[in-house]
Amino acid sequence: MARTARVAPKRKPATARTPAARRPPRRRFRLVRWVVLATLWGTLALGGVLAWLAWDLPHPAAALEATRRPGVTLLDTEGGVLARSGDLYGETVQVRDLPAHVADAVIAIEDRRFRWHFGVDPIGLARAAFVNVSQGQVVQGGSTITQQVAKNLFLTPDRSFRRKGQELLLALWLERAFDKDEILAVWLNRVYLGAGAWGVDAASRLYFGVPARRLSVWQAAVIAGLPRAPSRLNPRADPAAAIARGRVVLAAMVEAGLLSAEAARRAEAEAARGFAPAPPRGAGWFAVWAQDRLGALPTDHSGDLLLRTTLDPRLQSRAEDRLAALLAGEGARLGVGEGAVVALDAETGAVRAMVGGREPRAGGFNRATGARRQPGSAFKPFVWLAALEAGMTPATMLEDRPVTIGGWRPENIDGRFRGPVSLADALAQSINTIAAQIVAEVGAARVAAAARRVGIVSDQPRDATIALGTGEVGLLELAAAYAPFVNGGRAVVPHGVLRAEAGGRIVWRRETSTVRAIPEERAAQIAAMLRNAVERGTGRAAAIPGRAVAGKTGTTQGFRDAWFIGAVDGLVIGVWLGNDDASPMRGVTGGTLPARLFREIAGR
């Protein structure tokens, strides 16, 4: 049997292994290694950036719950806002409690995609970047309402990449922790809206006199437009700018589909109604004085303080206007540079008006309370009071004649001597020699004591010159000391605050009390003589037909000070005119410009 030959299988020819065939596994390994390393280092770098951004971030929950320093709001007797110290906050509001157009106005002008974005709006950022680049300046911002809450509530206003990064982190946290209405509510309650007002309720009450729950479409549009430039656009600073900005917001609401064009036209027509009136121009003098006199209040309360004051806004405005007109007119021609006015309730001492000078500047010098000047003959009622206490009567006769007391020779302003006159007529005609004789008879100490009992707290001279009012007093002090003459003899304490409220409850109330300073019949005698001084004496220019006016004039040597202190219908009004540097006026006496100013203020 024939054997068959084995055939060896064919082998592929050996070929040399190329570098390309050997490298792919190593390259793939290296690629994986670089990806892993890049991911690791990227994660570490991102973690480092996040740590750098977050290491000093405030705790958001704690910031939301943090209490603020209570503000203080002063209201006048009609409930109008008189002044504020610190920041003004209104009631905390929720979106569901407000008219829908309030949220719509804010969203339309601040963040139209607020309901849909995740805290950051890439579309808004891109749009703002495009507009700013095309305009060559920053004219639009891309921050969402959530970012604004993060920035305003938690961060400083510094402009830096780090602060912007922190803002983004906090915005994302807010969106995760709260729903949209809760975030919007924080914005509505914490946003600054100008003139010291924080939050829509405070702004609503300040600018329109209504709570935020009653805001109309137009009012909501004006308020929503303020965050762009609150100090410049608010109605207190520039009403025309506030109106123009309100129109911009209405247009944005129409463009966003949140308001019809017809509704926008109806809302814009409301602009003609204007805004809530501002406090009287010079009321700041009263506000500062009233709070200083009030002292510390109880601290066992939370929230803002509301102080109900005694100021009558109409009387205050009238006093301001009349004094300004006098100083700009006849006063300027006669060398009168300054003046002051106070009005207080004779029964209680409640101050109804206070004008501290011609310029109602915040923090300006208050001549009604801070200046000390010689009252001249306006001090004489206290001299006559001492005379009555020593046993004299209004009918007691004394002789108007030359008098010398320890080398001092007082003279009458007209240089004449009238001979025998009654005590009542001597006060009406403001006879200096009679005043000097009374002091010589009863003693300067007795006059000073009588003045102190009715309210003169300033030190007075202990010599005969006290008869002519050579000591120094303040206008409010002098006016308050006249109150016992017309209220039956009770001394009053001037005050400006009736009660303090916090959180809707009364936390402090003034306990009004008066002290018997002089007997009622003695007060009636002085009051009758002061009425006589107005009816037929030096105070005739203060007379008001059909009304009983009691008062006294005062003029110091060289016409440096001119006073009139008068009372009518239970109100004591004090007027001082002069110059801060004590330079003389041109013939101005208490019976001329001051008495006429009293009549204009009290005459209604």
Coordinates of C-alpha atoms in Angstrom, one line a residue:
M1 CA 0.0 0.0 0.0
A2 CA 1.4 3.1 -1.1
R3 CA 2.1 5.7 1.6
T4 CA 0.9 9.2 0.9
A5 CA 3.2 12.1 1.6
R6 CA 2.2 14.5 4.4
V7 CA 1.7 18.0 3.3
A8 CA 2.7 20.6 5.9
P9 CA 0.1 23.3 6.4
K10 CA 1.0 26.6 4.8
R11 CA 2.2 29.2 7.2
K12 CA 1.8 32.8 6.7
P13 CA 5.1 34.5 6.0
A14 CA 6.5 36.1 9.1
T15 CA 6.3 39.8 9.0
A16 CA 8.0 42.3 11.2
R17 CA 5.8 43.9 14.0
T18 CA 5.5 47.6 13.4
P19 CA 5.6 50.3 16.2
A20 CA 2.0 51.2 15.3
A21 CA 0.9 47.7 16.1
R22 CA 2.7 47.7 19.4
R23 CA 1.6 51.2 20.7
P24 CA -2.3 51.3 20.7
P25 CA -2.7 49.4 24.0
R26 CA -0.2 51.8 25.7
R27 CA -1.8 54.9 24.1
R28 CA -5.2 53.8 25.2
F29 CA -3.8 53.3 28.7
R30 CA -2.2 56.6 28.7
L31 CA -5.4 58.3 27.5
V32 CA -7.4 56.6 30.2
R33 CA -4.8 57.7 32.8
W34 CA -4.9 61.3 31.6
V35 CA -8.7 61.3 31.7
V36 CA -8.7 60.0 35.2
L37 CA -6.0 62.4 36.3
A38 CA -7.8 65.3 34.6
T39 CA -11.1 64.4 36.2
L40 CA -9.4 64.0 39.6
W41 CA -7.5 67.3 39.4
G42 CA -10.6 69.0 37.9
T43 CA -12.7 67.8 40.7
L44 CA -10.1 68.9 43.2
A45 CA -9.8 72.3 41.5
L46 CA -13.6 72.7 41.4
G47 CA -13.8 71.6 45.0
G48 CA -11.1 74.2 45.8
V49 CA -13.0 76.9 43.9
L50 CA -16.2 76.0 45.7
A51 CA -14.4 76.0 49.1
W52 CA -12.9 79.4 48.2
L53 CA -16.4 80.7 47.4
A54 CA -18.1 79.1 50.3
W55 CA -15.7 79.3 53.2
D56 CA -17.1 82.7 54.5
L57 CA -20.7 82.5 53.2
P58 CA -23.3 83.3 55.8
H59 CA -25.7 80.6 56.7
P60 CA -28.7 81.3 54.6
A61 CA -31.3 80.1 57.0
A62 CA -29.8 82.1 59.8
A63 CA -29.7 85.2 57.6
L64 CA -33.4 84.8 56.7
E65 CA -34.3 84.5 60.4
A66 CA -32.0 87.3 61.6
T67 CA -33.7 90.1 63.4
R68 CA -33.1 93.7 62.4
R69 CA -32.8 96.8 64.5
P70 CA -36.3 98.2 65.0
G71 CA -37.0 101.5 63.1
V72 CA -39.0 104.3 64.7
T73 CA -41.8 106.1 62.8
L74 CA -43.4 109.3 64.2
L75 CA -47.0 110.0 63.3
D76 CA -48.7 113.4 63.6
T77 CA -52.1 113.9 65.1
E78 CA -53.8 113.1 61.8
G79 CA -51.9 109.8 61.4
G80 CA -49.5 111.1 58.7
V81 CA -45.9 110.1 58.7
L82 CA -44.0 112.9 60.4
A83 CA -40.5 111.6 60.5
R84 CA -38.5 108.4 60.8
S85 CA -35.3 107.4 62.5
G86 CA -33.5 104.4 61.1
D87 CA -35.0 102.4 58.3
L88 CA -38.8 102.1 57.7
Y89 CA -40.2 98.6 57.4
G90 CA -43.9 97.8 56.8
E91 CA -45.8 94.7 57.6
T92 CA -44.5 91.4 56.3
V93 CA -46.5 90.4 53.3
Q94 CA -47.0 87.1 51.3
V95 CA -47.6 87.0 47.6
R96 CA -51.0 85.4 48.1
D97 CA -52.1 88.3 50.2
L98 CA -51.3 90.9 47.5
P99 CA -53.2 91.9 44.3
A100 CA -51.8 89.8 41.5
H101 CA -50.7 92.9 39.6
V102 CA -48.1 93.6 42.3
A103 CA -46.1 90.4 41.5
D104 CA -46.8 90.9 37.8
A105 CA -45.3 94.4 37.8
V106 CA -42.2 93.2 39.6
I107 CA -41.7 90.1 37.4
A108 CA -42.3 92.1 34.2
I109 CA -39.6 94.7 34.9
E110 CA -37.1 92.6 36.9
D111 CA -37.2 89.0 35.8
R112 CA -39.8 87.9 33.2
R113 CA -38.6 84.2 33.2
F114 CA -38.7 84.1 37.0
R115 CA -41.3 81.3 37.1
W116 CA -39.3 79.0 34.8
H117 CA -35.6 79.4 35.4
F118 CA -33.6 77.6 38.1
G119 CA -32.2 80.7 39.8
V120 CA -30.0 81.8 37.0
D121 CA -31.3 82.9 33.6
P122 CA -28.8 82.1 30.8
I123 CA -31.1 83.8 28.3
G124 CA -31.3 87.0 30.4
L125 CA -27.5 87.0 30.9
A126 CA -26.9 86.6 27.2
R127 CA -29.4 89.4 26.3
A128 CA -27.9 91.7 28.9
A129 CA -24.3 91.0 27.6
F130 CA -25.4 91.7 24.0
V131 CA -27.1 95.0 24.9
N132 CA -24.2 96.2 27.1
V133 CA -21.6 95.4 24.4
S134 CA -23.7 97.0 21.7
Q135 CA -24.2 100.1 23.8
G136 CA -20.6 100.3 25.0
Q137 CA -21.7 100.6 28.6
V138 CA -23.6 98.7 31.3
V139 CA -27.2 99.5 30.7
Q140 CA -28.8 96.2 31.6
G141 CA -28.3 93.6 34.3
G142 CA -28.9 89.9 34.0
S143 CA -29.5 89.1 37.6
T144 CA -32.7 87.2 38.4
I145 CA -34.9 88.0 41.3
T146 CA -33.4 85.0 43.1
Q147 CA -29.9 86.4 42.5
Q148 CA -31.0 89.8 43.8
V149 CA -32.3 88.1 47.0
A150 CA -29.0 86.3 47.4
K151 CA -27.0 89.4 46.8
N152 CA -29.1 91.9 48.9
L153 CA -29.8 89.5 51.8
F154 CA -26.6 87.7 52.3
L155 CA -23.7 89.5 50.5
T156 CA -21.9 92.8 50.4
P157 CA -22.2 95.1 47.4
D158 CA -18.6 94.5 46.4
R159 CA -18.1 93.9 42.6
S160 CA -15.8 91.0 42.2
F161 CA -15.8 87.5 40.5
R162 CA -15.7 85.9 44.0
R163 CA -18.9 87.7 45.1
K164 CA -20.6 86.9 41.8
G165 CA -19.7 83.3 42.3
Q166 CA -21.1 83.3 45.8
E167 CA -24.3 84.9 44.5
L168 CA -24.7 82.1 42.0
L169 CA -24.2 79.4 44.7
L170 CA -26.7 81.1 47.0
A171 CA -29.3 81.5 44.2
L172 CA -29.1 77.8 43.5
W173 CA -29.5 77.0 47.2
L174 CA -32.5 79.4 47.4
E175 CA -34.2 77.7 44.5
R176 CA -33.8 74.3 46.1
A177 CA -34.9 75.4 49.5
F178 CA -37.9 77.5 48.7
D179 CA -40.6 77.8 46.1
K180 CA -41.0 80.7 43.8
D181 CA -43.6 82.6 45.8
E182 CA -41.5 82.3 48.9
I183 CA -38.4 83.7 47.1
L184 CA -40.5 86.5 45.7
A185 CA -42.0 87.3 49.1
V186 CA -38.4 87.7 50.5
W187 CA -37.7 90.1 47.7
L188 CA -40.9 92.1 48.3
N189 CA -40.3 92.4 52.0
R190 CA -36.5 93.2 51.9
V191 CA -36.0 95.3 48.7
Y192 CA -34.9 98.9 49.3
L193 CA -37.4 101.3 47.7
G194 CA -36.0 104.8 48.5
A195 CA -36.6 107.4 51.2
G196 CA -35.6 104.9 53.9
A197 CA -38.4 102.5 53.0
W198 CA -37.6 98.8 52.9
G199 CA -40.2 96.5 51.4
V200 CA -43.4 97.1 49.3
D201 CA -45.6 97.7 52.4
A202 CA -43.4 100.4 53.8
A203 CA -43.1 102.1 50.4
S204 CA -46.9 101.8 49.8
R205 CA -47.7 103.5 53.0
L206 CA -45.0 106.2 52.5
Y207 CA -45.7 107.1 48.9
F208 CA -49.4 106.4 48.6
G209 CA -50.8 106.3 52.1
V210 CA -52.2 102.8 51.7
P211 CA -51.1 99.3 52.8
A212 CA -49.6 97.0 50.1
R213 CA -52.7 94.9 50.0
R214 CA -54.6 97.9 48.5
L215 CA -52.1 98.9 45.8
S216 CA -53.6 99.8 42.5
V217 CA -52.0 98.8 39.2
W218 CA -50.5 102.2 38.8
Q219 CA -49.2 102.3 42.3
A220 CA -47.7 98.8 42.0
A221 CA -46.0 99.9 38.7
V222 CA -44.4 102.9 40.4
I223 CA -43.1 100.8 43.3
A224 CA -41.9 98.0 41.1
G225 CA -39.8 100.5 39.1
L226 CA -37.9 101.9 42.1
P227 CA -35.2 99.2 42.7
R228 CA -33.3 100.3 39.6
A229 CA -32.4 103.6 41.3
P230 CA -34.4 104.0 44.6
S231 CA -32.7 107.1 45.9
R232 CA -33.1 109.0 42.6
L233 CA -36.5 107.7 41.3
N234 CA -38.6 107.6 44.4
P235 CA -41.6 110.1 44.6
R236 CA -40.1 112.0 47.5
A237 CA -36.9 112.7 45.6
D238 CA -38.4 113.3 42.1
P239 CA -42.1 112.8 41.5
A240 CA -41.7 113.3 37.7
A241 CA -39.0 110.6 37.5
A242 CA -41.2 108.2 39.5
I243 CA -44.1 108.7 37.2
A244 CA -41.9 108.2 34.1
R245 CA -40.5 105.0 35.6
G246 CA -44.0 103.8 36.4
R247 CA -44.9 104.2 32.7
V248 CA -41.9 102.1 31.8
V249 CA -43.2 99.3 34.1
L250 CA -46.7 99.4 32.6
A251 CA -45.2 99.0 29.1
A252 CA -43.2 96.1 30.3
M253 CA -46.3 94.5 31.8
V254 CA -48.1 94.9 28.4
E255 CA -45.1 93.5 26.5
A256 CA -44.9 90.5 28.8
G257 CA -48.6 89.7 28.4
L258 CA -49.4 90.5 32.0
L259 CA -51.6 93.5 31.3
S260 CA -53.7 94.6 28.5
A261 CA -53.0 97.9 26.6
E262 CA -56.4 99.3 27.6
A263 CA -55.8 98.4 31.3
A264 CA -52.4 100.1 31.1
R265 CA -53.9 103.3 29.7
R266 CA -56.5 103.3 32.6
A267 CA -53.7 102.8 35.1
E268 CA -51.6 105.5 33.7
A269 CA -54.4 108.0 34.1
E270 CA -54.1 107.6 37.8
A271 CA -50.8 109.3 37.8
A272 CA -52.6 112.7 37.9
R273 CA -53.6 111.9 41.5
G274 CA -50.1 112.3 42.7
F275 CA -48.6 110.9 45.8
A276 CA -49.2 111.0 49.6
P277 CA -48.1 114.4 51.0
A278 CA -44.7 114.7 52.5
P279 CA -44.4 115.7 56.2
P280 CA -44.2 119.4 56.9
R281 CA -40.9 120.9 55.8
G282 CA -39.6 121.8 59.3
A283 CA -41.1 118.9 61.3
G284 CA -37.6 117.5 61.7
W285 CA -37.0 120.0 64.5
F286 CA -40.0 118.7 66.4
A287 CA -39.1 115.0 65.7
V288 CA -35.6 115.3 67.0
W289 CA -36.7 117.2 70.1
A290 CA -39.6 114.9 70.8
Q291 CA -37.4 111.7 70.7
D292 CA -34.7 113.3 72.8
R293 CA -37.2 114.3 75.5
L294 CA -38.8 110.8 75.3
G295 CA -35.7 109.0 76.5
A296 CA -35.4 105.2 76.6
L297 CA -38.5 103.1 75.8
P298 CA -39.3 99.5 77.1
T299 CA -37.3 96.9 75.1
D300 CA -39.6 93.9 75.8
H301 CA -41.1 94.0 72.3
S302 CA -40.2 93.1 68.8
G303 CA -40.7 95.0 65.5
D304 CA -40.8 98.6 64.6
L305 CA -41.9 101.4 67.0
L306 CA -44.7 103.7 66.1
L307 CA -44.7 106.9 68.1
R308 CA -48.0 108.8 68.2
T309 CA -47.0 112.5 68.6
T310 CA -48.8 115.7 69.5
L311 CA -47.9 117.7 66.4
D312 CA -50.8 119.3 64.5
P313 CA -49.6 119.2 60.8
R314 CA -51.9 122.0 59.7
L315 CA -50.8 124.4 62.5
Q316 CA -47.2 123.4 61.8
S317 CA -47.5 124.2 58.1
R318 CA -49.2 127.5 58.9
A319 CA -46.4 128.5 61.3
E320 CA -43.7 127.5 58.9
D321 CA -45.3 129.4 56.0
R322 CA -46.1 132.6 57.9
L323 CA -42.6 132.8 59.5
A324 CA -40.9 132.2 56.1
A325 CA -43.0 134.9 54.5
L326 CA -42.3 137.4 57.2
L327 CA -38.6 136.8 57.1
A328 CA -38.5 137.1 53.3
G329 CA -40.6 140.2 53.3
E330 CA -40.8 142.9 55.9
G331 CA -38.4 141.1 58.2
A332 CA -35.7 141.3 55.6
R333 CA -36.2 145.1 55.2
L334 CA -35.9 145.6 59.0
G335 CA -32.8 143.4 59.6
V336 CA -34.5 140.4 61.0
G337 CA -32.4 137.4 60.0
E338 CA -34.0 134.6 62.1
G339 CA -37.1 133.5 64.0
A340 CA -38.7 130.7 65.8
V341 CA -42.3 129.7 66.8
V342 CA -43.7 127.2 69.2
A343 CA -47.3 126.3 70.0
L344 CA -48.5 124.1 72.9
D345 CA -51.7 123.0 74.6
A346 CA -52.1 125.1 77.7
E347 CA -53.9 122.3 79.6
T348 CA -51.4 119.5 79.0
G349 CA -48.2 120.9 77.6
A350 CA -48.5 118.9 74.3
V351 CA -46.5 120.7 71.7
R352 CA -48.6 121.3 68.6
A353 CA -46.1 123.1 66.4
M354 CA -42.4 123.9 66.4
V355 CA -40.4 126.0 63.9
G356 CA -36.7 126.3 64.8
G357 CA -35.6 128.7 62.2
R358 CA -36.0 129.9 58.6
E359 CA -34.2 126.9 57.0
P360 CA -35.8 123.6 57.7
R361 CA -32.6 121.5 57.4
A362 CA -32.4 118.1 58.9
G363 CA -30.3 118.4 62.0
G364 CA -30.3 122.2 61.8
F365 CA -30.0 124.3 64.9
N366 CA -33.4 124.5 66.7
R367 CA -33.9 128.1 68.0
A368 CA -37.2 127.1 69.6
T369 CA -35.4 124.9 72.1
G370 CA -31.7 125.4 71.9
A371 CA -31.3 129.2 71.8
R372 CA -31.1 131.2 75.1
R373 CA -31.9 134.9 74.8
Q374 CA -33.0 137.7 77.0
P375 CA -36.8 137.8 77.1
G376 CA -37.1 141.5 78.0
S377 CA -40.6 142.6 79.0
A378 CA -42.0 139.1 78.1
F379 CA -40.6 138.2 81.6
K380 CA -42.7 140.7 83.4
P381 CA -45.8 138.5 84.1
F382 CA -43.5 136.6 86.6
V383 CA -42.6 139.9 88.2
W384 CA -46.3 140.8 88.5
L385 CA -47.0 137.2 89.9
A386 CA -44.5 137.9 92.7
A387 CA -46.2 141.2 93.3
L388 CA -49.6 139.5 93.8
E389 CA -48.0 136.9 96.0
A390 CA -46.6 139.8 98.1
G391 CA -50.1 141.2 98.7
M392 CA -50.5 143.6 95.8
T393 CA -53.5 143.5 93.5
P394 CA -54.1 144.5 89.9
A395 CA -55.6 147.8 91.2
T396 CA -52.6 148.7 93.4
M397 CA -51.3 152.1 92.4
L398 CA -47.6 152.8 91.8
E399 CA -46.0 155.9 90.4
D400 CA -44.2 155.8 87.1
R401 CA -41.2 158.0 87.9
P402 CA -37.4 158.0 87.6
V403 CA -36.0 155.1 89.7
T404 CA -32.4 154.4 90.9
I405 CA -31.6 151.0 92.4
G406 CA -28.0 150.5 93.5
G407 CA -26.7 152.7 90.7
W408 CA -29.0 151.2 88.1
R409 CA -31.5 153.6 86.4
P410 CA -34.1 151.8 84.3
E411 CA -35.9 153.8 81.6
N412 CA -39.1 153.3 79.7
I413 CA -38.8 152.5 76.1
D414 CA -40.6 155.8 75.1
G415 CA -38.7 157.9 77.6
R416 CA -41.9 159.2 79.3
F417 CA -43.2 159.0 82.8
R418 CA -46.9 158.6 83.4
G419 CA -47.3 159.3 87.1
P420 CA -49.6 157.1 89.1
V421 CA -50.7 153.9 87.3
S422 CA -52.4 150.7 88.4
L423 CA -50.5 147.5 88.4
A424 CA -52.8 146.2 85.6
D425 CA -52.2 149.3 83.4
A426 CA -48.5 149.2 84.1
L427 CA -48.3 145.6 82.7
A428 CA -50.4 146.5 79.7
Q429 CA -48.1 149.4 78.9
S430 CA -45.0 147.5 79.9
I431 CA -43.7 150.2 82.1
N432 CA -40.1 149.4 83.2
T433 CA -39.9 151.7 86.2
I434 CA -42.9 150.0 87.8
A435 CA -41.3 146.5 87.2
A436 CA -38.1 147.8 88.9
Q437 CA -40.1 149.1 91.9
I438 CA -41.8 145.8 92.3
V439 CA -38.5 143.9 92.4
A440 CA -37.2 146.5 94.8
E441 CA -40.2 145.8 97.0
V442 CA -40.5 142.0 96.9
G443 CA -36.9 141.0 96.1
A444 CA -35.3 139.4 93.1
A445 CA -35.2 136.0 94.8
R446 CA -39.0 136.0 95.2
V447 CA -39.4 136.9 91.5
A448 CA -37.0 134.1 90.4
A449 CA -38.9 131.6 92.7
A450 CA -42.3 132.6 91.2
A451 CA -40.9 132.1 87.7
R452 CA -39.5 128.7 88.6
R453 CA -42.8 127.5 90.0
V454 CA -44.6 128.1 86.7
G455 CA -41.9 126.6 84.5
I456 CA -38.8 128.9 84.1
V457 CA -35.9 126.4 84.7
S458 CA -33.0 128.6 83.4
D459 CA -31.0 130.5 86.1
Q460 CA -32.0 134.1 86.5
P461 CA -30.1 137.1 87.9
R462 CA -30.5 137.7 91.6
D463 CA -30.5 141.5 91.3
A464 CA -33.0 144.2 90.3
T465 CA -32.3 143.8 86.6
I466 CA -34.4 140.6 86.6
A467 CA -37.4 143.1 86.4
L468 CA -36.6 143.7 82.7
G469 CA -35.8 140.1 81.7
T470 CA -32.1 140.3 81.6
G471 CA -31.7 136.6 82.3
E472 CA -31.7 134.1 79.4
V473 CA -34.5 131.7 78.6
G474 CA -35.6 129.5 75.7
L475 CA -38.7 130.1 73.6
L476 CA -40.4 126.8 74.5
E477 CA -39.5 127.2 78.1
L478 CA -41.0 130.7 78.2
A479 CA -44.2 129.7 76.4
A480 CA -44.7 126.8 78.7
A481 CA -44.4 129.0 81.7
Y482 CA -47.3 131.1 80.4
A483 CA -49.6 128.1 80.4
P484 CA -50.5 128.3 84.2
F485 CA -51.8 131.8 83.7
V486 CA -54.5 130.5 81.3
N487 CA -55.2 127.0 82.6
G488 CA -56.1 127.8 86.1
G489 CA -52.6 127.7 87.7
R490 CA -51.2 124.3 86.8
A491 CA -47.6 123.9 85.6
V492 CA -47.2 121.8 82.5
V493 CA -44.3 119.8 81.0
P494 CA -43.8 120.3 77.3
H495 CA -43.9 117.0 75.5
G496 CA -44.2 115.6 72.0
V497 CA -45.1 111.9 72.3
L498 CA -48.3 110.4 73.6
R499 CA -47.7 106.7 73.2
A500 CA -45.5 104.1 71.6
E501 CA -46.8 101.1 69.7
A502 CA -45.1 97.9 68.5
G503 CA -46.6 95.0 66.7
G504 CA -50.1 96.6 67.0
R505 CA -50.0 96.9 70.8
I506 CA -49.2 99.8 73.1
V507 CA -45.8 99.4 74.8
W508 CA -45.7 102.8 76.4
R509 CA -48.1 105.6 77.2
R510 CA -47.5 109.0 78.6
E511 CA -49.1 109.6 81.9
T512 CA -50.2 113.3 81.8
S513 CA -50.0 115.0 85.1
T514 CA -50.0 118.7 86.1
V515 CA -48.9 120.3 89.3
R516 CA -50.6 123.1 91.0
A517 CA -48.2 126.0 90.7
I518 CA -50.3 129.0 91.7
P519 CA -53.8 129.4 93.1
E520 CA -56.5 129.5 90.5
E521 CA -57.7 133.0 91.5
R522 CA -54.1 134.4 91.1
A523 CA -53.8 132.8 87.7
A524 CA -57.1 134.4 86.7
Q525 CA -55.7 137.8 87.8
I526 CA -52.6 137.5 85.6
A527 CA -54.7 136.2 82.7
A528 CA -57.0 139.2 82.9
M529 CA -54.0 141.6 82.9
L530 CA -52.5 139.8 79.9
R531 CA -55.8 140.2 78.0
N532 CA -55.8 143.9 78.9
A533 CA -52.3 144.1 77.4
V534 CA -53.6 142.9 74.1
E535 CA -56.9 144.9 74.2
R536 CA -55.3 148.3 74.9
G537 CA -51.6 147.8 75.6
T538 CA -48.4 147.0 73.8
G539 CA -49.9 143.8 72.3
R540 CA -52.7 145.3 70.3
A541 CA -51.4 144.0 67.0
A542 CA -52.1 140.4 68.3
A543 CA -55.8 141.0 68.8
I544 CA -58.2 138.7 66.9
P545 CA -61.7 140.0 66.6
G546 CA -64.3 137.9 68.5
R547 CA -61.7 135.9 70.4
A548 CA -60.1 136.5 73.8
V549 CA -56.3 136.8 73.4
A550 CA -54.0 137.2 76.4
G551 CA -50.3 138.0 75.8
K552 CA -47.3 140.0 76.5
T553 CA -44.6 141.6 74.3
G554 CA -40.9 141.7 74.9
T555 CA -38.1 143.8 73.4
T556 CA -34.5 143.8 74.5
Q557 CA -32.0 146.6 74.5
G558 CA -30.9 147.8 71.1
F559 CA -33.7 145.9 69.4
R560 CA -31.7 142.7 69.5
D561 CA -34.7 140.4 70.4
A562 CA -38.4 140.8 69.9
W563 CA -40.9 138.4 71.5
F564 CA -44.6 137.8 71.8
I565 CA -46.0 135.1 74.0
G566 CA -49.8 134.8 73.7
A567 CA -52.7 132.5 74.5
V568 CA -56.0 132.0 72.7
D569 CA -58.5 129.2 72.8
G570 CA -56.4 127.0 75.1
L571 CA -53.3 127.3 72.9
V572 CA -50.1 129.1 73.9
I573 CA -48.1 130.4 71.0
G574 CA -44.6 131.9 71.4
V575 CA -42.7 133.9 68.8
W576 CA -39.1 135.1 68.8
L577 CA -37.4 137.3 66.1
G578 CA -33.8 138.4 66.0
N579 CA -30.4 137.5 64.7
D580 CA -28.1 134.7 65.6
D581 CA -25.2 137.0 66.1
A582 CA -27.3 139.3 68.3
S583 CA -27.0 142.2 65.9
P584 CA -29.7 144.8 66.3
M585 CA -32.9 144.9 64.1
R586 CA -34.2 148.2 62.8
G587 CA -36.9 149.3 65.4
V588 CA -38.6 145.9 65.7
T589 CA -40.4 145.5 69.0
G590 CA -42.5 142.7 70.4
G591 CA -45.6 144.6 69.6
T592 CA -44.9 144.9 65.9
L593 CA -43.8 141.9 63.8
P594 CA -43.9 139.2 66.5
A595 CA -47.5 140.2 67.6
R596 CA -48.6 140.3 64.0
L597 CA -47.1 136.9 63.3
F598 CA -48.9 135.5 66.4
R599 CA -52.2 136.8 65.0
E600 CA -51.5 135.3 61.5
I601 CA -50.7 131.9 63.0
A602 CA -53.6 131.8 65.5
G603 CA -56.1 133.6 63.3
R604 CA -56.7 130.7 60.9

